[in-house]
Coordinates of C-alpha atoms in Angstrom, one line a residue:
M1 CA 1.7 -93.1 -2.6
K2 CA 1.8 -91.8 -6.2
K3 CA -2.0 -92.4 -6.4
F4 CA -2.5 -90.2 -3.3
F5 CA -0.5 -87.3 -4.8
K6 CA -2.6 -87.5 -8.0
I7 CA -5.8 -87.4 -6.1
F8 CA -4.6 -84.4 -4.0
L9 CA -3.5 -82.6 -7.1
W10 CA -6.9 -83.1 -8.7
I11 CA -8.7 -81.8 -5.6
L12 CA -6.4 -78.8 -5.5
V13 CA -7.2 -77.9 -9.1
A14 CA -10.9 -78.4 -8.4
V15 CA -10.8 -76.1 -5.4
I16 CA -8.9 -73.4 -7.4
F17 CA -11.4 -73.6 -10.3
V18 CA -14.5 -73.4 -8.0
G19 CA -13.0 -70.6 -6.0
T20 CA -12.2 -68.6 -9.1
F21 CA -15.8 -69.2 -10.4
V22 CA -17.3 -68.1 -7.1
Y23 CA -15.1 -65.0 -7.0
L24 CA -16.0 -63.9 -10.5
F25 CA -19.7 -64.5 -9.8
L26 CA -19.7 -62.5 -6.7
N27 CA -17.8 -59.6 -8.3
S28 CA -20.1 -59.6 -11.4
S29 CA -23.2 -59.4 -9.3
K30 CA -24.6 -55.8 -9.1
K31 CA -24.2 -54.1 -5.7
E32 CA -26.8 -51.8 -4.2
T33 CA -25.7 -48.1 -4.4
V34 CA -25.9 -46.2 -1.2
Y35 CA -25.7 -42.4 -1.1
E36 CA -24.7 -40.0 1.5
L37 CA -27.6 -37.9 2.8
V38 CA -27.3 -34.2 3.2
S39 CA -29.8 -31.9 5.0
P40 CA -30.4 -28.2 4.1
V41 CA -29.5 -25.7 6.8
K42 CA -30.6 -22.2 7.6
S43 CA -27.7 -19.7 8.0
D44 CA -26.3 -16.5 6.7
I45 CA -24.7 -16.7 3.3
E46 CA -22.5 -14.2 1.6
R47 CA -21.1 -13.6 -1.8
T48 CA -17.6 -12.2 -1.5
T49 CA -14.7 -11.3 -3.6
V50 CA -11.0 -11.0 -2.7
L51 CA -8.7 -8.2 -3.9
N52 CA -4.9 -8.5 -4.0
G53 CA -2.9 -5.4 -3.2
K54 CA -0.6 -3.8 -0.7
I55 CA -0.5 -1.4 2.2
E56 CA 0.7 2.2 1.5
P57 CA 0.8 5.5 3.3
R58 CA -1.8 7.9 2.1
D59 CA 0.9 10.6 1.7
E60 CA 4.5 9.7 1.1
I61 CA 6.5 13.0 1.0
E62 CA 9.8 13.3 -0.8
I63 CA 12.1 15.8 0.9
K64 CA 14.2 17.7 -1.6
P65 CA 16.8 20.4 -1.2
Q66 CA 16.3 24.1 -1.9
V67 CA 19.9 24.5 -3.1
S68 CA 22.4 22.4 -5.1
G69 CA 25.6 21.1 -3.5
I70 CA 27.1 18.1 -1.7
I71 CA 25.6 16.3 1.3
S72 CA 27.9 17.1 4.3
E73 CA 25.7 15.5 7.1
I74 CA 22.8 13.2 7.4
N75 CA 20.9 13.1 10.7
V76 CA 18.3 10.4 10.2
E77 CA 18.0 6.8 9.1
P78 CA 15.1 4.7 7.8
G79 CA 12.7 4.0 10.7
D80 CA 13.4 7.2 12.6
L81 CA 10.5 9.4 13.6
V82 CA 10.8 13.1 12.7
K83 CA 8.7 16.2 13.4
V84 CA 8.0 19.2 11.2
G85 CA 11.1 21.3 11.1
D86 CA 13.6 18.7 12.2
V87 CA 17.0 18.9 10.3
I88 CA 17.3 15.9 8.1
A89 CA 20.6 16.8 6.4
K90 CA 23.0 19.6 5.7
I91 CA 24.3 20.6 2.3
K92 CA 27.7 22.1 1.5
I93 CA 27.6 24.6 -1.3
I94 CA 30.0 24.4 -4.2
P95 CA 30.1 28.0 -5.4
D96 CA 30.0 29.0 -9.0
E97 CA 33.3 30.8 -9.8
S98 CA 31.7 33.6 -11.9
Q99 CA 29.1 34.3 -9.2
L100 CA 31.8 34.2 -6.5
A101 CA 34.0 36.7 -8.4
S102 CA 31.0 39.0 -8.9
A103 CA 30.2 38.8 -5.2
R104 CA 33.8 39.6 -4.2
N105 CA 33.9 42.6 -6.5
R106 CA 30.6 43.9 -5.0
V107 CA 32.2 43.7 -1.5
R108 CA 35.3 45.6 -2.7
V109 CA 33.1 48.3 -4.3
A110 CA 30.9 48.5 -1.2
Q111 CA 34.0 48.9 1.1
L112 CA 35.5 51.6 -1.1
D113 CA 32.2 53.5 -1.1
L114 CA 31.9 53.1 2.6
A115 CA 35.4 54.5 3.2
E116 CA 34.6 57.5 1.0
K117 CA 31.2 58.1 2.7
K118 CA 32.8 57.8 6.1
L119 CA 35.4 60.5 5.4
E120 CA 32.7 62.9 4.1
Y121 CA 30.5 62.2 7.1
E122 CA 33.4 62.8 9.6
R123 CA 34.5 66.1 7.8
T124 CA 30.9 67.4 7.8
K125 CA 30.5 66.4 11.5
E126 CA 33.6 68.5 12.5
L127 CA 32.3 71.5 10.5
Y128 CA 28.8 71.1 12.0
E129 CA 30.2 71.0 15.5
C130 CA 32.1 74.2 14.8
K131 CA 29.0 75.8 13.4
Y132 CA 30.5 76.0 9.9
E133 CA 28.1 73.6 8.3
S134 CA 24.3 73.3 8.3
R135 CA 22.3 70.7 10.2
E136 CA 20.7 69.6 6.9
R137 CA 24.1 68.8 5.3
Y138 CA 25.2 67.0 8.4
E139 CA 22.0 64.8 8.5
Q140 CA 22.3 64.1 4.7
D141 CA 25.9 62.9 5.0
L142 CA 25.0 60.8 8.1
N143 CA 22.2 59.1 6.2
T144 CA 24.5 58.4 3.2
Y145 CA 27.1 56.9 5.5
N146 CA 24.5 54.6 7.1
K147 CA 23.4 53.4 3.7
A148 CA 27.0 52.6 2.7
Q149 CA 27.3 50.5 5.9
E150 CA 24.2 48.6 5.0
E151 CA 25.4 48.0 1.5
E152 CA 28.7 46.6 2.7
K153 CA 26.8 44.3 5.1
A154 CA 24.5 43.1 2.3
A155 CA 27.5 42.5 0.0
L156 CA 29.2 40.4 2.7
D157 CA 26.0 38.4 3.3
A158 CA 25.7 37.7 -0.5
L159 CA 29.3 36.6 -0.6
A160 CA 28.8 34.2 2.3
I161 CA 25.7 32.7 0.8
I162 CA 27.4 32.1 -2.5
R163 CA 30.5 30.7 -0.8
E164 CA 29.0 28.8 2.1
G165 CA 25.3 28.7 1.3
V166 CA 24.4 30.4 4.6
S167 CA 24.1 34.0 5.7
P168 CA 25.6 34.8 9.1
E169 CA 22.4 36.8 9.9
N170 CA 20.1 33.9 9.1
A171 CA 22.0 30.7 9.8
Q172 CA 19.1 28.9 11.5
S173 CA 16.8 29.1 8.5
S174 CA 19.5 28.6 5.9
N175 CA 18.6 26.7 2.7
T176 CA 21.5 24.5 3.4
L177 CA 19.6 22.8 6.2
V178 CA 17.2 20.2 4.8
R179 CA 14.2 20.0 7.1
A180 CA 11.2 17.6 7.5
T181 CA 8.1 19.1 6.1
I182 CA 5.7 16.7 7.9
T183 CA 5.7 14.6 11.1
G184 CA 6.1 11.0 10.3
L185 CA 8.4 8.0 9.8
V186 CA 11.5 8.1 7.6
L187 CA 10.9 5.4 5.0
E188 CA 14.0 5.8 2.9
V189 CA 17.2 7.9 2.7
P190 CA 18.5 7.3 -0.9
V191 CA 21.6 9.6 -0.5
K192 CA 24.8 9.3 1.4
V193 CA 27.3 11.8 2.8
G194 CA 29.3 13.1 -0.2
S195 CA 26.5 12.7 -2.7
S196 CA 25.8 15.6 -5.0
V197 CA 22.3 17.0 -5.0
I198 CA 20.4 19.5 -7.1
Q199 CA 17.4 21.6 -6.3
S200 CA 14.1 21.2 -8.0
N201 CA 13.6 23.5 -11.0
T202 CA 11.7 23.6 -14.3
F203 CA 14.1 21.1 -15.9
N204 CA 14.3 18.4 -13.3
D205 CA 12.5 17.1 -10.1
G206 CA 15.5 17.6 -7.9
T207 CA 17.3 15.0 -5.7
T208 CA 15.3 13.2 -3.1
I209 CA 17.0 13.4 0.3
A210 CA 14.5 11.3 2.2
K211 CA 11.0 9.9 2.0
V212 CA 8.7 10.5 5.0
A213 CA 5.2 9.3 5.6
D214 CA 2.5 9.4 8.4
M215 CA 2.2 5.7 9.2
N216 CA -1.0 6.4 11.2
D217 CA -2.8 7.2 7.9
L218 CA -2.6 4.2 5.7
I219 CA -4.6 3.0 2.7
F220 CA -5.1 -0.3 0.9
K221 CA -4.5 -0.2 -2.8
G222 CA -5.7 -3.1 -4.9
K223 CA -7.3 -4.1 -8.2
I224 CA -10.7 -5.7 -9.0
D225 CA -11.8 -7.4 -12.2
E226 CA -14.2 -5.5 -14.5
T227 CA -16.9 -8.2 -14.0
E228 CA -17.3 -7.2 -10.3
V229 CA -16.4 -3.5 -10.2
D230 CA -20.0 -2.4 -10.6
M231 CA -20.9 -4.3 -7.4
L232 CA -18.7 -2.0 -5.4
T233 CA -19.5 1.4 -4.2
E234 CA -17.6 4.0 -2.2
G235 CA -18.2 3.6 1.5
M236 CA -18.5 -0.2 1.4
P237 CA -16.6 -2.0 4.2
M238 CA -13.6 -4.2 3.5
Y239 CA -11.7 -6.6 5.7
I240 CA -7.9 -6.6 5.3
S241 CA -5.6 -9.5 6.0
I242 CA -1.8 -9.1 5.8
G243 CA 0.2 -12.1 4.8
A244 CA 3.2 -11.1 7.0
I245 CA 1.1 -10.8 10.1
S246 CA -0.8 -13.9 11.2
E247 CA -4.5 -13.6 12.2
S248 CA -4.6 -9.9 11.0
N249 CA -8.1 -8.6 10.3
L250 CA -8.2 -4.9 9.8
N251 CA -11.3 -2.9 9.0
A252 CA -11.3 -0.6 5.9
V253 CA -13.7 1.5 3.9
I254 CA -13.6 2.0 0.2
E255 CA -12.7 5.6 -0.7
K256 CA -12.0 5.6 -4.4
I257 CA -12.8 3.4 -7.4
A258 CA -10.8 4.3 -10.5
P259 CA -13.0 5.6 -13.4
I260 CA -10.8 4.0 -16.0
A261 CA -9.5 0.4 -16.4
T262 CA -5.9 -0.7 -16.8
E263 CA -4.9 -3.9 -18.6
D264 CA -3.4 -6.5 -16.3
N265 CA -2.2 -9.7 -18.0
G266 CA -4.9 -9.4 -20.7
T267 CA -7.7 -8.6 -18.4
N268 CA -9.2 -5.2 -17.5
T269 CA -9.0 -4.2 -13.8
F270 CA -9.9 -1.1 -11.8
E271 CA -7.8 0.3 -9.0
I272 CA -9.4 0.5 -5.6
K273 CA -8.3 2.6 -2.6
A274 CA -9.6 2.0 0.9
A275 CA -8.9 3.8 4.2
I276 CA -7.6 1.5 6.9
A277 CA -8.5 1.7 10.6
V278 CA -5.0 1.4 12.0
D279 CA -4.6 -0.8 15.0
S280 CA -2.1 0.9 17.3
T281 CA -0.9 -2.5 18.7
M282 CA 0.1 -3.7 15.2
N283 CA 3.4 -2.7 13.6
L284 CA 2.3 -2.0 10.1
R285 CA 5.0 -1.3 7.4
A286 CA 4.6 0.4 4.0
G287 CA 4.6 -2.1 1.2
Y288 CA 3.1 -5.1 3.0
S289 CA 1.2 -7.4 0.7
A290 CA -2.4 -7.8 1.7
N291 CA -5.8 -9.3 0.6
A292 CA -9.1 -7.4 1.0
R293 CA -12.3 -9.3 1.4
V294 CA -15.5 -7.5 0.2
V295 CA -19.0 -8.7 0.9
L296 CA -20.9 -8.1 -2.4
A297 CA -24.2 -9.5 -1.3
R298 CA -25.7 -11.2 1.8
A299 CA -28.7 -13.2 2.7
A300 CA -29.6 -13.6 6.4
N301 CA -31.0 -16.8 7.8
A302 CA -31.3 -18.3 4.3
L303 CA -32.0 -22.0 3.4
N304 CA -28.9 -23.2 1.7
I305 CA -27.4 -26.5 0.5
P306 CA -24.0 -27.6 -0.7
E307 CA -23.5 -26.9 -4.4
R308 CA -22.2 -30.5 -4.9
V309 CA -25.7 -31.9 -4.4
I310 CA -27.2 -29.7 -7.1
E311 CA -27.7 -31.0 -10.7
F312 CA -27.5 -28.4 -13.4
S313 CA -29.4 -29.0 -16.6
G314 CA -29.3 -26.0 -19.0
D315 CA -30.8 -23.1 -17.1
S316 CA -32.6 -25.4 -14.6
T317 CA -31.3 -26.8 -11.3
F318 CA -32.5 -30.0 -9.5
V319 CA -31.8 -31.9 -6.3
Y320 CA -32.7 -35.5 -5.4
V321 CA -34.9 -35.7 -2.3
L322 CA -35.1 -38.9 -0.3
K323 CA -38.5 -40.6 -0.7
S324 CA -37.9 -43.8 1.2
D325 CA -35.0 -45.6 2.9
H326 CA -36.2 -49.2 3.0
P327 CA -35.5 -51.6 1.7
K328 CA -33.3 -49.4 -0.4
Q329 CA -32.9 -45.6 -1.0
K330 CA -35.3 -44.0 -3.4
F331 CA -35.2 -40.4 -4.5
D332 CA -37.5 -37.9 -6.2
R333 CA -36.0 -35.3 -8.6
V334 CA -37.1 -31.9 -7.5
A335 CA -36.7 -28.6 -9.3
I336 CA -35.3 -25.7 -7.3
K337 CA -34.2 -22.1 -7.8
T338 CA -30.9 -21.0 -6.4
G339 CA -29.8 -17.5 -5.2
L340 CA -26.6 -16.4 -3.6
S341 CA -23.6 -18.7 -3.6
D342 CA -20.3 -18.4 -1.7
G343 CA -18.6 -21.0 -3.9
V344 CA -19.4 -23.9 -1.5
N345 CA -23.1 -23.5 -0.5
A346 CA -25.9 -22.0 -2.5
Q347 CA -29.1 -20.3 -1.3
V348 CA -32.4 -22.1 -2.1
V349 CA -34.9 -19.4 -3.2
S350 CA -37.7 -21.7 -4.1
G351 CA -38.5 -25.4 -4.5
D352 CA -40.2 -28.2 -2.6
I353 CA -37.6 -28.8 0.0
T354 CA -37.3 -27.8 3.7
A355 CA -34.7 -27.9 6.4
E356 CA -36.0 -31.4 7.3
S357 CA -35.5 -32.8 3.8
K358 CA -32.8 -35.4 3.1
L359 CA -30.9 -34.8 -0.2
R360 CA -28.8 -37.2 -2.2
G361 CA -25.1 -36.5 -1.8
S362 CA -22.0 -38.4 -2.9
E363 CA -22.0 -42.1 -3.5
Q364 CA -20.7 -44.0 -0.5
K365 CA -18.0 -46.6 -1.1

């Protein structure tokens, strides 16, 4: 029995040894390399660039007050549509004490003068009716009395404007009513009821009551690298995609290219503005992030091949064209000249290859 186990053990060792030898031999033998075959195709090829930017209204108007005071009423919220002349807010005037005192004094003087001119007019009128005074004197005192009445009215209006910011004779067009200057969408209302506001003057820009924009007139504003800016011209088409709106593809036309560069993270870029053809079915909002694709060059029905099959050697380019497939693959190295590239495929401008050629691709495993 022991002899049987010894023989079995020796046979097992021999089998392991032979198996190991055969395995190492088979793995050490050279395998035939087989390559994927790629055919050139004829199709349109484009060189494009992508600009990052955002959607903005062409004109974003800041509505500012014509008088200083405190907001007493706000009639709009962001997202509301307004028309030219709509009242956005009302302002309560906080009068200056010195101006208020001066206006009150003017009213008192005007009232005293009116009382005096009234007495003179009534006395002259009685004498004129009794034929003791001339018509000329009567008309003169009447005119003076009328002027005194107008002066009192003007003084009262001035007092009302200083005290309340509105004249009783012109309440509808008062400066205390802040009105929309364009028709559009209210984007922002940065003030609240009770906020103090000041009018625009030579020392400050004034307080913004609301921002209004026409959302039917939008532009794309983006930046392009200095290496590609010379390939763009005003009037070139662009295709806008908005990240927040799936499958969005808006047409646009380049309107302006900045004449001076700005530094952006160490690189020089130029600002681009393009007019967007607004789709009425799409709810566009100011500030949307967007990408713009611009076709810099295009070759129609061009012979092109994947760039991965091209071999670059200095300034020359080559491909390997299948010569025979049996008993194993053989390839000829052929020089070609490339043209446009879209980053994946390259145009073949010249070279001894056709659409029927088979080119060496990646090694198959």
